[in-house]
PDB file of C-alpha atoms in Angstrom:
ATOM      1  CA  UNK M   1     -22.670 -40.415 -29.573  1.00 42.00           C
ATOM      2  CA  UNK M   2     -20.657 -39.264 -26.595  1.00 46.00           C
ATOM      3  CA  UNK M   3     -17.276 -40.917 -26.125  1.00 48.00           C
ATOM      4  CA  UNK M   4     -16.494 -42.560 -22.787  1.00 51.00           C
ATOM      5  CA  UNK M   5     -13.923 -39.915 -22.020  1.00 52.00           C
ATOM      6  CA  UNK M   6     -16.340 -37.160 -22.993  1.00 52.00           C
ATOM      7  CA  UNK M   7     -19.009 -38.609 -20.702  1.00 56.00           C
ATOM      8  CA  UNK M   8     -16.517 -38.788 -17.893  1.00 64.00           C
ATOM      9  CA  UNK M   9     -15.520 -35.167 -18.453  1.00 77.00           C
ATOM     10  CA  UNK M  10     -19.125 -34.040 -18.450  1.00 79.00           C
ATOM     11  CA  UNK M  11     -19.789 -35.949 -15.235  1.00 78.00           C
ATOM     12  CA  UNK M  12     -16.757 -34.344 -13.593  1.00 74.00           C
ATOM     13  CA  UNK M  13     -17.909 -30.889 -14.686  1.00 70.00           C
ATOM     14  CA  UNK M  14     -21.393 -31.511 -13.358  1.00 73.00           C
ATOM     15  CA  UNK M  15     -20.028 -32.818 -10.057  1.00 76.00           C
ATOM     16  CA  UNK M  16     -17.859 -29.688  -9.786  1.00 71.00           C
ATOM     17  CA  UNK M  17     -20.857 -27.433 -10.438  1.00 73.00           C
ATOM     18  CA  UNK M  18     -22.935 -29.156  -7.787  1.00 72.00           C
ATOM     19  CA  UNK M  19     -20.092 -29.153  -5.233  1.00 71.00           C
ATOM     20  CA  UNK M  20     -19.595 -25.386  -5.611  1.00 67.00           C
ATOM     21  CA  UNK M  21     -23.274 -24.493  -5.913  1.00 71.00           C
ATOM     22  CA  UNK M  22     -22.926 -23.368  -9.533  1.00 71.00           C
ATOM     23  CA  UNK M  23     -26.023 -25.317 -10.532  1.00 70.00           C
ATOM     24  CA  UNK M  24     -28.211 -22.876  -8.596  1.00 78.00           C
ATOM     25  CA  UNK M  25     -29.639 -19.584  -9.920  1.00 80.00           C
ATOM     26  CA  UNK M  26     -27.283 -16.613  -9.851  1.00 76.00           C
ATOM     27  CA  UNK M  27     -29.198 -14.708  -7.174  1.00 78.00           C
ATOM     28  CA  UNK M  28     -29.111 -17.790  -4.912  1.00 82.00           C
ATOM     29  CA  UNK M  29     -25.361 -18.105  -5.443  1.00 77.00           C
ATOM     30  CA  UNK M  30     -24.906 -14.438  -4.616  1.00 79.00           C
ATOM     31  CA  UNK M  31     -27.029 -14.584  -1.458  1.00 82.00           C
ATOM     32  CA  UNK M  32     -25.197 -17.688  -0.265  1.00 79.00           C
ATOM     33  CA  UNK M  33     -21.874 -15.979  -0.860  1.00 77.00           C
ATOM     34  CA  UNK M  34     -22.995 -12.865   1.032  1.00 79.00           C
ATOM     35  CA  UNK M  35     -24.152 -14.916   4.018  1.00 81.00           C
ATOM     36  CA  UNK M  36     -20.791 -16.644   4.135  1.00 78.00           C
ATOM     37  CA  UNK M  37     -18.809 -13.423   3.660  1.00 78.00           C
ATOM     38  CA  UNK M  38     -20.469 -11.851   6.720  1.00 80.00           C
ATOM     39  CA  UNK M  39     -18.873 -14.520   8.935  1.00 80.00           C
ATOM     40  CA  UNK M  40     -15.571 -14.599   7.031  1.00 77.00           C
ATOM     41  CA  UNK M  41     -16.408 -17.566   4.818  1.00 80.00           C
ATOM     42  CA  UNK M  42     -15.505 -16.548   1.250  1.00 82.00           C
ATOM     43  CA  UNK M  43     -15.883 -20.060  -0.131  1.00 82.00           C
ATOM     44  CA  UNK M  44     -13.216 -22.321  -1.566  1.00 84.00           C
ATOM     45  CA  UNK M  45     -10.752 -21.840  -4.377  1.00 86.00           C
ATOM     46  CA  UNK M  46     -11.773 -23.474  -7.642  1.00 81.00           C
ATOM     47  CA  UNK M  47      -8.168 -24.435  -8.321  1.00 82.00           C
ATOM     48  CA  UNK M  48      -6.674 -25.521  -4.987  1.00 82.00           C
ATOM     49  CA  UNK M  49      -9.841 -26.216  -2.955  1.00 82.00           C
ATOM     50  CA  UNK M  50      -8.214 -24.120  -0.223  1.00 87.00           C
ATOM     51  CA  UNK M  51     -10.463 -21.818   1.830  1.00 89.00           C
ATOM     52  CA  UNK M  52     -10.354 -18.389   0.177  1.00 89.00           C
ATOM     53  CA  UNK M  53     -10.083 -16.473   3.439  1.00 89.00           C
ATOM     54  CA  UNK M  54      -7.104 -18.561   4.532  1.00 90.00           C
ATOM     55  CA  UNK M  55      -5.288 -17.996   1.238  1.00 91.00           C
ATOM     56  CA  UNK M  56      -6.036 -14.267   1.234  1.00 91.00           C
ATOM     57  CA  UNK M  57      -4.921 -13.888   4.860  1.00 91.00           C
ATOM     58  CA  UNK M  58      -1.611 -15.673   4.203  1.00 90.00           C
ATOM     59  CA  UNK M  59      -0.964 -13.490   1.150  1.00 90.00           C
ATOM     60  CA  UNK M  60      -1.871 -10.362   3.107  1.00 89.00           C
ATOM     61  CA  UNK M  61       0.666 -11.220   5.826  1.00 89.00           C
ATOM     62  CA  UNK M  62       3.376 -11.305   3.161  1.00 89.00           C
ATOM     63  CA  UNK M  63       2.195  -7.995   1.723  1.00 89.00           C
ATOM     64  CA  UNK M  64       2.107  -6.492   5.234  1.00 88.00           C
ATOM     65  CA  UNK M  65       5.742  -7.469   5.796  1.00 88.00           C
ATOM     66  CA  UNK M  66       6.775  -5.869   2.520  1.00 89.00           C
ATOM     67  CA  UNK M  67       4.639  -2.787   3.160  1.00 88.00           C
ATOM     68  CA  UNK M  68       6.166  -2.073   6.578  1.00 89.00           C
ATOM     69  CA  UNK M  69       9.660  -2.034   5.081  1.00 91.00           C
ATOM     70  CA  UNK M  70       8.471   0.105   2.155  1.00 92.00           C
ATOM     71  CA  UNK M  71       6.854   2.618   4.541  1.00 90.00           C
ATOM     72  CA  UNK M  72      10.042   2.850   6.619  1.00 92.00           C
ATOM     73  CA  UNK M  73      12.038   3.546   3.449  1.00 93.00           C
ATOM     74  CA  UNK M  74       9.499   6.176   2.363  1.00 92.00           C
ATOM     75  CA  UNK M  75       9.604   8.028   5.690  1.00 91.00           C
ATOM     76  CA  UNK M  76      13.407   7.892   5.895  1.00 93.00           C
ATOM     77  CA  UNK M  77      13.583   9.573   2.492  1.00 92.00           C
ATOM     78  CA  UNK M  78      10.600  11.932   2.702  1.00 91.00           C
ATOM     79  CA  UNK M  79      10.968  13.586   6.113  1.00 90.00           C
ATOM     80  CA  UNK M  80      14.592  14.794   5.987  1.00 91.00           C
ATOM     81  CA  UNK M  81      14.535  15.801   2.325  1.00 93.00           C
ATOM     82  CA  UNK M  82      11.144  17.489   2.669  1.00 91.00           C
ATOM     83  CA  UNK M  83      12.388  19.532   5.623  1.00 90.00           C
ATOM     84  CA  UNK M  84      15.676  20.397   3.899  1.00 92.00           C
ATOM     85  CA  UNK M  85      13.841  21.456   0.759  1.00 91.00           C
ATOM     86  CA  UNK M  86      11.622  23.811   2.761  1.00 90.00           C
ATOM     87  CA  UNK M  87      14.493  25.284   4.787  1.00 89.00           C
ATOM     88  CA  UNK M  88      16.531  25.852   1.611  1.00 90.00           C
ATOM     89  CA  UNK M  89      13.559  27.378  -0.194  1.00 87.00           C
ATOM     90  CA  UNK M  90      14.318  28.686  -3.718  1.00 86.00           C
ATOM     91  CA  UNK M  91      17.914  27.480  -3.703  1.00 92.00           C
ATOM     92  CA  UNK M  92      19.716  24.872  -5.782  1.00 94.00           C
ATOM     93  CA  UNK M  93      19.134  22.385  -2.952  1.00 92.00           C
ATOM     94  CA  UNK M  94      15.399  23.015  -3.078  1.00 90.00           C
ATOM     95  CA  UNK M  95      15.343  22.747  -6.867  1.00 92.00           C
ATOM     96  CA  UNK M  96      17.238  19.443  -6.727  1.00 93.00           C
ATOM     97  CA  UNK M  97      14.881  17.971  -4.119  1.00 91.00           C
ATOM     98  CA  UNK M  98      11.812  19.070  -6.074  1.00 91.00           C
ATOM     99  CA  UNK M  99      13.217  17.608  -9.296  1.00 92.00           C
ATOM    100  CA  UNK M 100      13.902  14.283  -7.573  1.00 90.00           C
ATOM    101  CA  UNK M 101      10.376  14.271  -6.119  1.00 89.00           C
ATOM    102  CA  UNK M 102       8.864  15.038  -9.522  1.00 89.00           C
ATOM    103  CA  UNK M 103      10.975  12.301 -11.087  1.00 89.00           C
ATOM    104  CA  UNK M 104       9.903   9.845  -8.398  1.00 86.00           C
ATOM    105  CA  UNK M 105       6.228  10.619  -8.940  1.00 85.00           C
ATOM    106  CA  UNK M 106       6.501  10.463 -12.739  1.00 89.00           C
ATOM    107  CA  UNK M 107       8.394   7.237 -13.405  1.00 88.00           C
ATOM    108  CA  UNK M 108       6.274   4.075 -13.691  1.00 88.00           C
ATOM    109  CA  UNK M 109       6.992   1.566 -10.952  1.00 87.00           C
ATOM    110  CA  UNK M 110       7.339  -1.284 -13.449  1.00 88.00           C
ATOM    111  CA  UNK M 111      10.123   0.618 -15.272  1.00 91.00           C
ATOM    112  CA  UNK M 112      11.869   1.385 -11.995  1.00 91.00           C
ATOM    113  CA  UNK M 113      11.558  -2.262 -10.969  1.00 91.00           C
ATOM    114  CA  UNK M 114      13.191  -3.542 -14.150  1.00 92.00           C
ATOM    115  CA  UNK M 115      15.961  -0.925 -13.991  1.00 93.00           C
ATOM    116  CA  UNK M 116      16.777  -1.897 -10.401  1.00 92.00           C
ATOM    117  CA  UNK M 117      16.796  -5.583 -11.306  1.00 93.00           C
ATOM    118  CA  UNK M 118      19.203  -4.920 -14.179  1.00 94.00           C
ATOM    119  CA  UNK M 119      21.512  -2.794 -12.013  1.00 93.00           C
ATOM    120  CA  UNK M 120      21.555  -4.606  -8.671  1.00 93.00           C
ATOM    121  CA  UNK M 121      20.884  -8.175  -9.799  1.00 91.00           C
ATOM    122  CA  UNK M 122      22.200  -8.589 -13.344  1.00 92.00           C
ATOM    123  CA  UNK M 123      25.154  -6.174 -13.344  1.00 93.00           C
ATOM    124  CA  UNK M 124      26.271  -5.912  -9.715  1.00 90.00           C
ATOM    125  CA  UNK M 125      24.918  -9.278  -8.448  1.00 89.00           C
ATOM    126  CA  UNK M 126      24.148  -7.722  -5.068  1.00 90.00           C
ATOM    127  CA  UNK M 127      20.506  -8.758  -4.646  1.00 89.00           C
ATOM    128  CA  UNK M 128      18.232 -11.546  -5.937  1.00 88.00           C
ATOM    129  CA  UNK M 129      16.066 -10.395  -8.874  1.00 85.00           C
ATOM    130  CA  UNK M 130      12.869 -12.027  -7.655  1.00 80.00           C
ATOM    131  CA  UNK M 131      11.424 -14.653  -5.385  1.00 75.00           C
ATOM    132  CA  UNK M 132       9.875 -14.892  -1.968  1.00 70.00           C
ATOM    133  CA  UNK M 133      12.969 -15.822   0.006  1.00 58.00           C
ATOM    134  CA  UNK M 134      13.326 -18.183   2.893  1.00 52.00           C
ATOM    135  CA  UNK M 135      12.538 -17.398   6.504  1.00 48.00           C
ATOM    136  CA  UNK M 136      13.785 -13.977   7.444  1.00 57.00           C
ATOM    137  CA  UNK M 137      15.983 -13.444   4.370  1.00 70.00           C
ATOM    138  CA  UNK M 138      15.492  -9.716   3.890  1.00 84.00           C
ATOM    139  CA  UNK M 139      17.523  -9.618   0.671  1.00 86.00           C
ATOM    140  CA  UNK M 140      14.456 -10.663  -1.318  1.00 88.00           C
ATOM    141  CA  UNK M 141      12.502  -7.741   0.126  1.00 89.00           C
ATOM    142  CA  UNK M 142      14.928  -4.895  -0.553  1.00 90.00           C
ATOM    143  CA  UNK M 143      14.236  -4.323  -4.249  1.00 92.00           C
ATOM    144  CA  UNK M 144      10.405  -4.516  -4.190  1.00 92.00           C
ATOM    145  CA  UNK M 145      10.234  -2.521  -0.946  1.00 91.00           C
ATOM    146  CA  UNK M 146      12.509   0.159  -2.401  1.00 92.00           C
ATOM    147  CA  UNK M 147      10.375   0.456  -5.541  1.00 92.00           C
ATOM    148  CA  UNK M 148       7.213   0.838  -3.467  1.00 90.00           C
ATOM    149  CA  UNK M 149       8.858   3.089  -0.884  1.00 90.00           C
ATOM    150  CA  UNK M 150      10.450   5.569  -3.276  1.00 90.00           C
ATOM    151  CA  UNK M 151       7.179   6.155  -5.083  1.00 85.00           C
ATOM    152  CA  UNK M 152       5.412   6.945  -1.815  1.00 88.00           C
ATOM    153  CA  UNK M 153       8.381   8.990  -0.578  1.00 90.00           C
ATOM    154  CA  UNK M 154       8.130  11.356  -3.540  1.00 89.00           C
ATOM    155  CA  UNK M 155       4.508  12.205  -2.713  1.00 88.00           C
ATOM    156  CA  UNK M 156       5.198  12.544   1.021  1.00 90.00           C
ATOM    157  CA  UNK M 157       8.259  14.726   0.459  1.00 90.00           C
ATOM    158  CA  UNK M 158       6.324  17.243  -1.624  1.00 89.00           C
ATOM    159  CA  UNK M 159       3.600  17.388   1.016  1.00 89.00           C
ATOM    160  CA  UNK M 160       6.104  17.836   3.867  1.00 89.00           C
ATOM    161  CA  UNK M 161       7.865  20.630   1.977  1.00 90.00           C
ATOM    162  CA  UNK M 162       4.601  22.464   1.325  1.00 90.00           C
ATOM    163  CA  UNK M 163       3.433  22.021   4.910  1.00 88.00           C
ATOM    164  CA  UNK M 164       6.779  23.168   6.338  1.00 88.00           C
ATOM    165  CA  UNK M 165       6.747  26.319   4.205  1.00 88.00           C
ATOM    166  CA  UNK M 166       3.289  27.146   5.527  1.00 88.00           C
ATOM    167  CA  UNK M 167       4.190  26.469   9.162  1.00 86.00           C
ATOM    168  CA  UNK M 168       7.422  28.474   9.053  1.00 84.00           C
ATOM    169  CA  UNK M 169       5.354  31.614   8.391  1.00 83.00           C
ATOM    170  CA  UNK M 170       3.197  31.151  11.490  1.00 82.00           C
ATOM    171  CA  UNK M 171       3.405  33.569  14.396  1.00 83.00           C
ATOM    172  CA  UNK M 172       4.268  30.915  16.970  1.00 81.00           C
ATOM    173  CA  UNK M 173       7.453  30.123  15.032  1.00 83.00           C
ATOM    174  CA  UNK M 174       8.504  33.763  15.250  1.00 82.00           C
ATOM    175  CA  UNK M 175       7.582  33.761  18.937  1.00 84.00           C
ATOM    176  CA  UNK M 176       9.730  30.680  19.560  1.00 81.00           C
ATOM    177  CA  UNK M 177      12.658  32.366  17.841  1.00 82.00           C
ATOM    178  CA  UNK M 178      12.048  35.528  19.842  1.00 83.00           C
ATOM    179  CA  UNK M 179      12.358  33.527  23.070  1.00 83.00           C
ATOM    180  CA  UNK M 180      15.918  32.709  22.111  1.00 81.00           C
ATOM    181  CA  UNK M 181      15.372  29.061  21.230  1.00 80.00           C
ATOM    182  CA  UNK M 182      17.932  27.552  18.889  1.00 83.00           C
ATOM    183  CA  UNK M 183      16.920  27.074  15.266  1.00 82.00           C
ATOM    184  CA  UNK M 184      17.223  23.307  15.673  1.00 83.00           C
ATOM    185  CA  UNK M 185      14.710  23.252  18.522  1.00 85.00           C
ATOM    186  CA  UNK M 186      12.367  25.613  16.670  1.00 84.00           C
ATOM    187  CA  UNK M 187      12.378  23.353  13.604  1.00 84.00           C
ATOM    188  CA  UNK M 188      12.041  20.005  15.371  1.00 80.00           C
ATOM    189  CA  UNK M 189       9.747  20.825  18.311  1.00 80.00           C
ATOM    190  CA  UNK M 190       7.562  23.492  16.771  1.00 79.00           C
ATOM    191  CA  UNK M 191       7.729  23.551  12.969  1.00 83.00           C
ATOM    192  CA  UNK M 192       8.115  19.858  12.087  1.00 81.00           C
ATOM    193  CA  UNK M 193       5.670  18.666  14.736  1.00 78.00           C
ATOM    194  CA  UNK M 194       2.892  20.869  13.353  1.00 80.00           C
ATOM    195  CA  UNK M 195       3.873  20.399   9.723  1.00 82.00           C
ATOM    196  CA  UNK M 196       3.444  16.630   9.959  1.00 79.00           C
ATOM    197  CA  UNK M 197      -0.238  16.886  10.926  1.00 78.00           C
ATOM    198  CA  UNK M 198      -1.518  17.444   7.347  1.00 77.00           C
ATOM    199  CA  UNK M 199       0.899  14.772   6.134  1.00 81.00           C
ATOM    200  CA  UNK M 200      -0.978  12.138   8.153  1.00 81.00           C
ATOM    201  CA  UNK M 201      -3.602  11.905   5.402  1.00 79.00           C
ATOM    202  CA  UNK M 202      -0.978  11.314   2.724  1.00 81.00           C
ATOM    203  CA  UNK M 203       0.787   8.724   4.871  1.00 82.00           C
ATOM    204  CA  UNK M 204      -2.529   7.000   5.525  1.00 80.00           C
ATOM    205  CA  UNK M 205      -3.342   6.794   1.830  1.00 79.00           C
ATOM    206  CA  UNK M 206       0.161   5.459   1.168  1.00 81.00           C
ATOM    207  CA  UNK M 207      -0.311   2.802   3.834  1.00 81.00           C
ATOM    208  CA  UNK M 208      -3.580   1.769   2.210  1.00 76.00           C
ATOM    209  CA  UNK M 209      -1.902   1.540  -1.168  1.00 75.00           C
ATOM    210  CA  UNK M 210       0.997  -0.499   0.210  1.00 79.00           C
ATOM    211  CA  UNK M 211      -1.131  -2.870   2.288  1.00 73.00           C
ATOM    212  CA  UNK M 212      -3.524  -3.520  -0.542  1.00 64.00           C
ATOM    213  CA  UNK M 213      -0.521  -4.628  -2.510  1.00 57.00           C
ATOM    214  CA  UNK M 214       1.010  -3.348  -5.690  1.00 75.00           C
ATOM    215  CA  UNK M 215      -0.070  -5.796  -8.352  1.00 82.00           C
ATOM    216  CA  UNK M 216       2.670  -4.807 -10.772  1.00 85.00           C
ATOM    217  CA  UNK M 217       5.548  -4.802  -8.281  1.00 89.00           C
ATOM    218  CA  UNK M 218       4.577  -8.072  -6.610  1.00 88.00           C
ATOM    219  CA  UNK M 219       4.153  -9.747  -9.990  1.00 87.00           C
ATOM    220  CA  UNK M 220       7.513  -8.545 -11.325  1.00 89.00           C
ATOM    221  CA  UNK M 221       9.422  -9.611  -8.221  1.00 90.00           C
ATOM    222  CA  UNK M 222       7.464 -12.827  -7.704  1.00 86.00           C
ATOM    223  CA  UNK M 223       6.424 -11.771  -4.215  1.00 87.00           C
ATOM    224  CA  UNK M 224       3.667 -13.983  -2.811  1.00 85.00           C
ATOM    225  CA  UNK M 225       1.468 -11.128  -1.674  1.00 87.00           C
ATOM    226  CA  UNK M 226      -2.146 -10.254  -2.206  1.00 88.00           C
ATOM    227  CA  UNK M 227      -1.461  -8.424  -5.485  1.00 86.00           C
ATOM    228  CA  UNK M 228       0.235 -11.461  -6.965  1.00 87.00           C
ATOM    229  CA  UNK M 229      -2.580 -13.666  -5.663  1.00 89.00           C
ATOM    230  CA  UNK M 230      -5.176 -11.555  -7.487  1.00 89.00           C
ATOM    231  CA  UNK M 231      -3.249 -11.746 -10.784  1.00 88.00           C
ATOM    232  CA  UNK M 232      -2.831 -15.527 -10.555  1.00 89.00           C
ATOM    233  CA  UNK M 233      -6.516 -15.942  -9.675  1.00 90.00           C
ATOM    234  CA  UNK M 234      -7.641 -13.866 -12.651  1.00 90.00           C
ATOM    235  CA  UNK M 235      -5.403 -15.761 -15.057  1.00 90.00           C
ATOM    236  CA  UNK M 236      -6.669 -19.104 -13.764  1.00 90.00           C
ATOM    237  CA  UNK M 237     -10.343 -17.959 -13.722  1.00 87.00           C
ATOM    238  CA  UNK M 238     -10.542 -18.618  -9.981  1.00 88.00           C
ATOM    239  CA  UNK M 239     -13.457 -16.264  -9.465  1.00 85.00           C
ATOM    240  CA  UNK M 240     -14.086 -17.188  -5.834  1.00 86.00           C
ATOM    241  CA  UNK M 241     -10.518 -16.158  -4.987  1.00 90.00           C
ATOM    242  CA  UNK M 242     -10.880 -12.930  -6.978  1.00 90.00           C
ATOM    243  CA  UNK M 243     -14.126 -12.023  -5.178  1.00 87.00           C
ATOM    244  CA  UNK M 244     -12.694 -12.765  -1.744  1.00 88.00           C
ATOM    245  CA  UNK M 245      -9.486 -10.862  -2.435  1.00 88.00           C
ATOM    246  CA  UNK M 246     -11.298  -7.772  -3.698  1.00 87.00           C
ATOM    247  CA  UNK M 247     -13.683  -7.702  -0.732  1.00 87.00           C
ATOM    248  CA  UNK M 248     -10.804  -8.130   1.711  1.00 88.00           C
ATOM    249  CA  UNK M 249      -8.829  -5.322   0.044  1.00 86.00           C
ATOM    250  CA  UNK M 250     -11.840  -2.991   0.113  1.00 86.00           C
ATOM    251  CA  UNK M 251     -12.490  -3.623   3.815  1.00 87.00           C
ATOM    252  CA  UNK M 252      -8.832  -3.071   4.720  1.00 86.00           C
ATOM    253  CA  UNK M 253      -8.767   0.207   2.788  1.00 84.00           C
ATOM    254  CA  UNK M 254     -11.924   1.447   4.529  1.00 87.00           C
ATOM    255  CA  UNK M 255     -10.555   0.558   7.962  1.00 87.00           C
ATOM    256  CA  UNK M 256      -7.282   2.339   7.227  1.00 85.00           C
ATOM    257  CA  UNK M 257      -9.123   5.490   6.130  1.00 82.00           C
ATOM    258  CA  UNK M 258     -11.213   5.395   9.315  1.00 86.00           C
ATOM    259  CA  UNK M 259      -8.079   4.971  11.438  1.00 85.00           C
ATOM    260  CA  UNK M 260      -6.351   7.866   9.652  1.00 81.00           C
ATOM    261  CA  UNK M 261      -9.338  10.143  10.283  1.00 80.00           C
ATOM    262  CA  UNK M 262      -9.275   9.304  13.993  1.00 82.00           C
ATOM    263  CA  UNK M 263      -5.517   9.878  14.218  1.00 80.00           C
ATOM    264  CA  UNK M 264      -5.905  13.190  12.386  1.00 75.00           C
ATOM    265  CA  UNK M 265      -8.448  14.403  14.933  1.00 73.00           C
ATOM    266  CA  UNK M 266      -6.198  13.282  17.781  1.00 74.00           C
ATOM    267  CA  UNK M 267      -3.142  15.013  16.275  1.00 68.00           C
ATOM    268  CA  UNK M 268      -4.988  18.246  15.502  1.00 64.00           C
ATOM    269  CA  UNK M 269      -7.230  19.330  18.416  1.00 60.00           C
ATOM    270  CA  UNK M 270      -8.671  22.136  16.284  1.00 61.00           C
ATOM    271  CA  UNK M 271     -10.619  19.539  14.287  1.00 61.00           C
ATOM    272  CA  UNK M 272     -13.700  17.989  15.817  1.00 59.00           C
ATOM    273  CA  UNK M 273     -16.384  15.936  14.120  1.00 54.00           C
ATOM    274  CA  UNK M 274     -19.986  17.020  14.494  1.00 54.00           C
ATOM    275  CA  UNK M 275     -21.683  14.360  16.589  1.00 52.00           C
ATOM    276  CA  UNK M 276     -25.079  15.465  15.271  1.00 51.00           C
ATOM    277  CA  UNK M 277     -24.049  14.830  11.667  1.00 46.00           C
TER     278      UNK M 277
END
């Protein structure tokens, strides 16, 4: 015999299944979800009843804010140190820059995150260890953005160094020097400008990684971005939110790759896509 409370629970479960279309065959559920996804309707969250697209978009805005700061940090570190490393090729300066880049690529971001929390939050009390902050309080963004930015900076710096070394051997660099141009002008206007063209791809991939959200970093710092949203949705078995988040992330990554390809063609006139392909 079913207890009154048990009957009530079963009725609530059945009502939930009907409300979300879970009583229909799987292929019908999938087709209905696809039809909605085409027009931006990813369904509703099982937990909050909030529209999935609205929740994902709000989380993505937070991730975008963090990603912009992280990218700025990455470029500030990567460009000058990559150029210096190339200009001081095979010196102690170059060796130090390469070691730092290798270290930055090798260390796990979760370890770096915890070390920075211990140093700047627990010991020095300079920055908050986690949280989303209030309004435009940038202090909550500094630690997670630095963790994301330094990892990307290490990859960019190695690419800039390699590209600069290749460009510095080109004939037009020697021609510019032969015209009597100062070394500063030769490096900035001729060498660096052309060396950054191959780096566009690396920067584009880094942007895609940052915008799609670092699950580990956002979770550690309690940042309400899309990575943290995905983790919470998985833990709470909110499959509609997981599906919508993954589709949104995939589309964003594809659009970024397309944009990077177009920028690469614009920056390097020697490359043209075959229209007959």
